[in-house]
GROMACS .gro file of C-alpha atoms in nm:
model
  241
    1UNK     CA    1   4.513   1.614   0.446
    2UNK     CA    2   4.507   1.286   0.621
    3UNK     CA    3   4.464   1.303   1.022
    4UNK     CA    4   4.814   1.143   1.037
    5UNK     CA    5   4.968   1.403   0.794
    6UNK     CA    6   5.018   1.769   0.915
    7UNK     CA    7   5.136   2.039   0.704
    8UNK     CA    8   5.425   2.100   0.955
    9UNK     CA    9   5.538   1.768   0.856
   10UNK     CA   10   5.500   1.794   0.499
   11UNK     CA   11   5.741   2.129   0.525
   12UNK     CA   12   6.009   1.955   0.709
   13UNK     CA   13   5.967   1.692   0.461
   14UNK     CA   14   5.983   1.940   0.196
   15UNK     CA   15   6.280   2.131   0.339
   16UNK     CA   16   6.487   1.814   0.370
   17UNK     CA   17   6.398   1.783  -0.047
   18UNK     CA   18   6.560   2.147  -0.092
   19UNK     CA   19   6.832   2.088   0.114
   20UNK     CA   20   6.931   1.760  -0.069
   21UNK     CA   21   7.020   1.908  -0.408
   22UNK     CA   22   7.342   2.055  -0.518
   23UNK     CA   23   7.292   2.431  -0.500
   24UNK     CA   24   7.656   2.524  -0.458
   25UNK     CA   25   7.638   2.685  -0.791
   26UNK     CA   26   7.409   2.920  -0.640
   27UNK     CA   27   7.553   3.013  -0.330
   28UNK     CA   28   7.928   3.035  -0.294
   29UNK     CA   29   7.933   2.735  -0.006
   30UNK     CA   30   8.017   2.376  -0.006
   31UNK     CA   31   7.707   2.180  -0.066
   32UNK     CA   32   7.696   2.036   0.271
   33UNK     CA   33   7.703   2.397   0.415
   34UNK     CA   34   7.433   2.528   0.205
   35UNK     CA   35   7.102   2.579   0.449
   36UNK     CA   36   6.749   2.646   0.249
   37UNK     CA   37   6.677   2.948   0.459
   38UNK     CA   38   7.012   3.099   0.295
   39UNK     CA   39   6.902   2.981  -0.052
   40UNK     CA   40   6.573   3.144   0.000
   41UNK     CA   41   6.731   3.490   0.113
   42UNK     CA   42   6.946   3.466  -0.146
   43UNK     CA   43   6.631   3.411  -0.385
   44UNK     CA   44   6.449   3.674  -0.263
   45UNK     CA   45   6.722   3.906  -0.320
   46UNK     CA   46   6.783   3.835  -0.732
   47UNK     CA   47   6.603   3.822  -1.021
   48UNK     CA   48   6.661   3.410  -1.159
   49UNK     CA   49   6.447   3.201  -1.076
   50UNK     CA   50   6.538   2.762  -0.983
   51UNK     CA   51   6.307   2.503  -1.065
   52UNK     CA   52   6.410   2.232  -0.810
   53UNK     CA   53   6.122   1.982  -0.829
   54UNK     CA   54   5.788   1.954  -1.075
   55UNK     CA   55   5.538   1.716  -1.039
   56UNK     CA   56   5.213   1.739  -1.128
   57UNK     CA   57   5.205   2.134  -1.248
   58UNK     CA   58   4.944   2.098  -1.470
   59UNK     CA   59   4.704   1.961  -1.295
   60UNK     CA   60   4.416   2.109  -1.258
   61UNK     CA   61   4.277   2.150  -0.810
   62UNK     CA   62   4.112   2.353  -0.659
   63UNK     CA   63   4.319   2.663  -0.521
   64UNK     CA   64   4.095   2.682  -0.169
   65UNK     CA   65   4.225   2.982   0.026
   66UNK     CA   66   4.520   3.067  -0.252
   67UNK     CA   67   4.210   3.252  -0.457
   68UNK     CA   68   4.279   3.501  -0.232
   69UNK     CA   69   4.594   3.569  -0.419
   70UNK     CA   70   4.462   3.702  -0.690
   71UNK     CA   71   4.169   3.849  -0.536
   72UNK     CA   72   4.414   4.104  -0.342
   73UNK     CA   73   4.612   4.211  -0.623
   74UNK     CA   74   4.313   4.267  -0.820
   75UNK     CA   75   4.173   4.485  -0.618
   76UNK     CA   76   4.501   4.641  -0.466
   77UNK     CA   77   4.521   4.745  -0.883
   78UNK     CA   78   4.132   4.875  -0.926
   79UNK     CA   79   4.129   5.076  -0.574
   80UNK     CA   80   4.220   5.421  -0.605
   81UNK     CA   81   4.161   5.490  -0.242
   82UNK     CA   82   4.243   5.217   0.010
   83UNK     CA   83   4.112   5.419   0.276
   84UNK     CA   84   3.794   5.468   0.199
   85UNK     CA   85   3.512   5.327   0.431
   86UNK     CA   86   3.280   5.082   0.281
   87UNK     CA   87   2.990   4.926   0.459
   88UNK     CA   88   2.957   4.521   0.479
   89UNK     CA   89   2.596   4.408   0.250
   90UNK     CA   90   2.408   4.132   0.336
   91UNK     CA   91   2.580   3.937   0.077
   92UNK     CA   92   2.933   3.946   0.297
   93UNK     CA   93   2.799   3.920   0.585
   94UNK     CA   94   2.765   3.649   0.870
   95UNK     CA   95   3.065   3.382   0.901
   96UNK     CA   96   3.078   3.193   0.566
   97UNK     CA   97   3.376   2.963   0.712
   98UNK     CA   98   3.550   3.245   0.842
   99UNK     CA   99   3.721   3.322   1.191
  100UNK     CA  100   3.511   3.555   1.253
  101UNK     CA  101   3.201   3.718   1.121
  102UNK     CA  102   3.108   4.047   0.950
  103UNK     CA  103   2.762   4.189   1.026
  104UNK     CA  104   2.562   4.396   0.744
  105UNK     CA  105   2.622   4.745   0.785
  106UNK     CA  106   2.961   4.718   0.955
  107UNK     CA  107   3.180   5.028   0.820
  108UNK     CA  108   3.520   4.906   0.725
  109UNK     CA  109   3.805   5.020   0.511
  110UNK     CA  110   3.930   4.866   0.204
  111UNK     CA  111   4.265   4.836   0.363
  112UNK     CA  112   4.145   4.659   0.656
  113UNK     CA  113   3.905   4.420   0.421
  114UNK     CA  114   4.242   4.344   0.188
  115UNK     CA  115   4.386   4.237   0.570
  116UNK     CA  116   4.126   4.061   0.663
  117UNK     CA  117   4.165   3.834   0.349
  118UNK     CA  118   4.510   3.801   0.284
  119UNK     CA  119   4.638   3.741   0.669
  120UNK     CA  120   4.344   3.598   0.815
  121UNK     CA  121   4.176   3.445   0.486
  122UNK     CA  122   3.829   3.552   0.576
  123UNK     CA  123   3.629   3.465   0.350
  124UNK     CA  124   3.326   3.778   0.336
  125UNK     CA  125   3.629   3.998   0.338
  126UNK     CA  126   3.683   3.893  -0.039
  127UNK     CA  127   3.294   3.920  -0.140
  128UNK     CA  128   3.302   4.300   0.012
  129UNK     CA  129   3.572   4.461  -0.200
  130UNK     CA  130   3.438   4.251  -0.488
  131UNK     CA  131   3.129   4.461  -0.399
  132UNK     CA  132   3.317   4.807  -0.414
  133UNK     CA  133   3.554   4.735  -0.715
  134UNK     CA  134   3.298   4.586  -0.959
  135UNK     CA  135   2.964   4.605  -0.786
  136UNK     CA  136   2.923   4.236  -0.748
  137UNK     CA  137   3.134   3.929  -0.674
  138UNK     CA  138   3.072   3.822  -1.084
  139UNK     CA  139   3.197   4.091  -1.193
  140UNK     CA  140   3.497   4.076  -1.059
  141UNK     CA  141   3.535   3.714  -1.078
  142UNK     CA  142   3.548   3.866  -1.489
  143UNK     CA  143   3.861   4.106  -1.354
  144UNK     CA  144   4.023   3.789  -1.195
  145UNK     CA  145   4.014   3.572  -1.507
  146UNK     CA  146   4.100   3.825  -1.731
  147UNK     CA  147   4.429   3.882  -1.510
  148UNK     CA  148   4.521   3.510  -1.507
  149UNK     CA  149   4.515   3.552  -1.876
  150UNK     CA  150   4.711   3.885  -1.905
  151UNK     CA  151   4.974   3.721  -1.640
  152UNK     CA  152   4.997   3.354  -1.857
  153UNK     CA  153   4.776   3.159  -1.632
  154UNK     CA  154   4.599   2.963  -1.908
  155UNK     CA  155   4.520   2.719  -1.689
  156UNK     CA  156   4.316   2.868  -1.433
  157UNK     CA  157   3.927   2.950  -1.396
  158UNK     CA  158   3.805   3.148  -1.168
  159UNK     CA  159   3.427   3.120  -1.011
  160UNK     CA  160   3.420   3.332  -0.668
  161UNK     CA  161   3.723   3.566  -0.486
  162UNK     CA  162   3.745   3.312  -0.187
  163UNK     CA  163   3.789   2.980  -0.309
  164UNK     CA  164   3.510   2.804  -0.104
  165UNK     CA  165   3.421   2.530  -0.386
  166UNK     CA  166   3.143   2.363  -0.272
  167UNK     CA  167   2.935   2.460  -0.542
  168UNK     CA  168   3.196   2.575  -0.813
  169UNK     CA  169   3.328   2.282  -0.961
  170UNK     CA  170   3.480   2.426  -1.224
  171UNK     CA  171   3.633   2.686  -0.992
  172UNK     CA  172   4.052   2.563  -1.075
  173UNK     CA  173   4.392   2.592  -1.128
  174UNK     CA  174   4.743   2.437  -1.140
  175UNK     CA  175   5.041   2.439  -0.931
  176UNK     CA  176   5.250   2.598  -1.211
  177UNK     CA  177   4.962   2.929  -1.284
  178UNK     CA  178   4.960   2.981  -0.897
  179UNK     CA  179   5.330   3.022  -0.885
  180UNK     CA  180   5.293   3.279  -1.174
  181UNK     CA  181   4.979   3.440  -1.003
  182UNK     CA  182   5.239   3.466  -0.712
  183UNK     CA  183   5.536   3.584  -0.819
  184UNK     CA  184   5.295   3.876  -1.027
  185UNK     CA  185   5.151   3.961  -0.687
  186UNK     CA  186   5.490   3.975  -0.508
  187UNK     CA  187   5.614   4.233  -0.777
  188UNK     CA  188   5.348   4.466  -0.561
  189UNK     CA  189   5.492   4.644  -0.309
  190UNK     CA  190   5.180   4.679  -0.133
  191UNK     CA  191   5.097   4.310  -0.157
  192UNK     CA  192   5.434   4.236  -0.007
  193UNK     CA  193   5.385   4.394   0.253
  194UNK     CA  194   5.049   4.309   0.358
  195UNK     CA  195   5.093   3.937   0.343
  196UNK     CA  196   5.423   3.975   0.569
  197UNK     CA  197   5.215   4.150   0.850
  198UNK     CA  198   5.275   3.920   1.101
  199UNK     CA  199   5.041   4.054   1.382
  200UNK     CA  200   4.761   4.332   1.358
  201UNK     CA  201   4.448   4.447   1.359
  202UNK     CA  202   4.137   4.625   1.143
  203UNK     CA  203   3.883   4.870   1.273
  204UNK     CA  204   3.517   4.794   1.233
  205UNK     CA  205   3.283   5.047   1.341
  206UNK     CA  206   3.521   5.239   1.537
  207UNK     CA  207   3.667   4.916   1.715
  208UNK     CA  208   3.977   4.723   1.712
  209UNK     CA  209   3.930   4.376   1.620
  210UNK     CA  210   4.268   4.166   1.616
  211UNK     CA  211   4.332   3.929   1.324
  212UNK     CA  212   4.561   3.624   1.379
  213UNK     CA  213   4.768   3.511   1.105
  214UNK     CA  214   4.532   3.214   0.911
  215UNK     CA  215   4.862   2.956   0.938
  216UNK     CA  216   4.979   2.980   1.266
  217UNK     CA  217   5.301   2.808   1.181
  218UNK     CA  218   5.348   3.098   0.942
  219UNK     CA  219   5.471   3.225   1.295
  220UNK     CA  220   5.812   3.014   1.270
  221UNK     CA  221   5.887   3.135   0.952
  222UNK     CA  222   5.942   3.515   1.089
  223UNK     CA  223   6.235   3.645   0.863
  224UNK     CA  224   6.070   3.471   0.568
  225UNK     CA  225   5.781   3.631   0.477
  226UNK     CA  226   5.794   3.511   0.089
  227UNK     CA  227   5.815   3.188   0.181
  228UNK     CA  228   5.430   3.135   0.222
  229UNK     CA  229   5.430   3.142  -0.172
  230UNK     CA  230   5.716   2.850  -0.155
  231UNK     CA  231   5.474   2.669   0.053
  232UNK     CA  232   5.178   2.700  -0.136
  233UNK     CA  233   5.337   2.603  -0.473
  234UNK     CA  234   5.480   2.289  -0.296
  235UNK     CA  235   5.127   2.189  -0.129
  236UNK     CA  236   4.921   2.280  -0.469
  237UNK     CA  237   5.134   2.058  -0.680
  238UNK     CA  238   4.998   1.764  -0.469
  239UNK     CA  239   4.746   1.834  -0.222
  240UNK     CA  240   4.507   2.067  -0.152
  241UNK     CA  241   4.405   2.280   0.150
   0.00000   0.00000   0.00000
């Protein structure tokens, strides 16, 4: 993003869009008393699905952070045994962009490493269960793009589980196989309700360690915990994280 363009901005921008079109036929209300928060309940509730704006849906960006997507409901699929404790390798350890490091031989759970990815994005969080599930991060890069492909995501080419692209270039997607990647994902209960954790923590070694929400103006949106998948459809189709 530009310095004089925050994503706060964008979604008010983006809001005002929504709230401009006609949805009466939607929602039993008079156009001018339709809200988007009541659209999106409504939404959230049924089984149709609106396309209000496209642009740009088959482009092919990068996904940054949104990897993480499908790297959690991969694994939440191939993990028999969320609980189980797993210790961090060399390979997922240190900071790697992150908020806050992993050192090798930290013992953590599964759970807690899906948490650590999906609500605070870290980004060794992803390489560890990669780790456990397949035995390396290629591997299950393999598990990734052979989900895209089961889901319809024809699109999309996957190169790590974190979306750090430096050195993937080929590492893509579009803003129309992320909202099926989504919507796939949200059909997990599990993945639900991880990514609407709004505050908690994981234990490493014994020890609480708190992890923030990545977006903190995900922290407005309490009451709409779906609606991070509204926002990164709407940012993917043009820009990029």
């Amino acid at each position: 993003f530009e310095k004089s363009f925050s994503l706060s901005d964008f979604m008010l921008r983006e809001i005002e869009l929504l709230e401009s079109y006609d949805l009466s036929q939607y929602i039993d209300k008079p156009k001018t008393e339709i809200h988007f928060h009541e659209l999106f309940q409504k939404l959230t509730k049924t089984d149709f699905e609106i396309l209000v704006k496209e642009k740009n849906s088959s482009k092919k960006l990068y996904p940054a952070s949104t990897t993480k997507i499908m790297t959690g409901i991969v694994a939440i699929e191939n993990v028999a045994n969320l609980n189980e404790i797993v210790k961090i390798s060399r390979n997922a350890s240190g900071t790697n962009s992150s908020f806050f490091p992993f050192k090798r031989g930290d013992r953590i759970s599964i759970m807690d490493l899906l948490k650590a990815a999906l609500i605070n994005s870290n980004n060794n969080a992803t390489i560890a269960i990669a780790e456990y599930v397949s035995g390396s991060e290629k591997d299950f890069v393999k598990l990734m793009n052979e989900k895209a492909k089961e889901i319809g995501a024809l699109d999309t080419f996957f190169q790590n589980t974190n979306g750090l692209d430096t050195k993937y270039p080929e590492h893509k997607t579009t803003a129309r196989d992320l909202a099926l990647i989504a919507k796939y994902s949200m059909n997990n209960e599990l993945f639900r309700k991880i990514i609407s954790i709004k505050n908690d923590y994981i234990i490493i070694n014994d020890e609480k360690v708190v992890i923030p929400l990545f977006y903190e103006f995900l922290n407005s949106l309490r009451g709409f915990p779906n609606l991070f998948f509204t926002i990164t459809f709407h940012v993917h189709v043009g820009f990029r994280f």
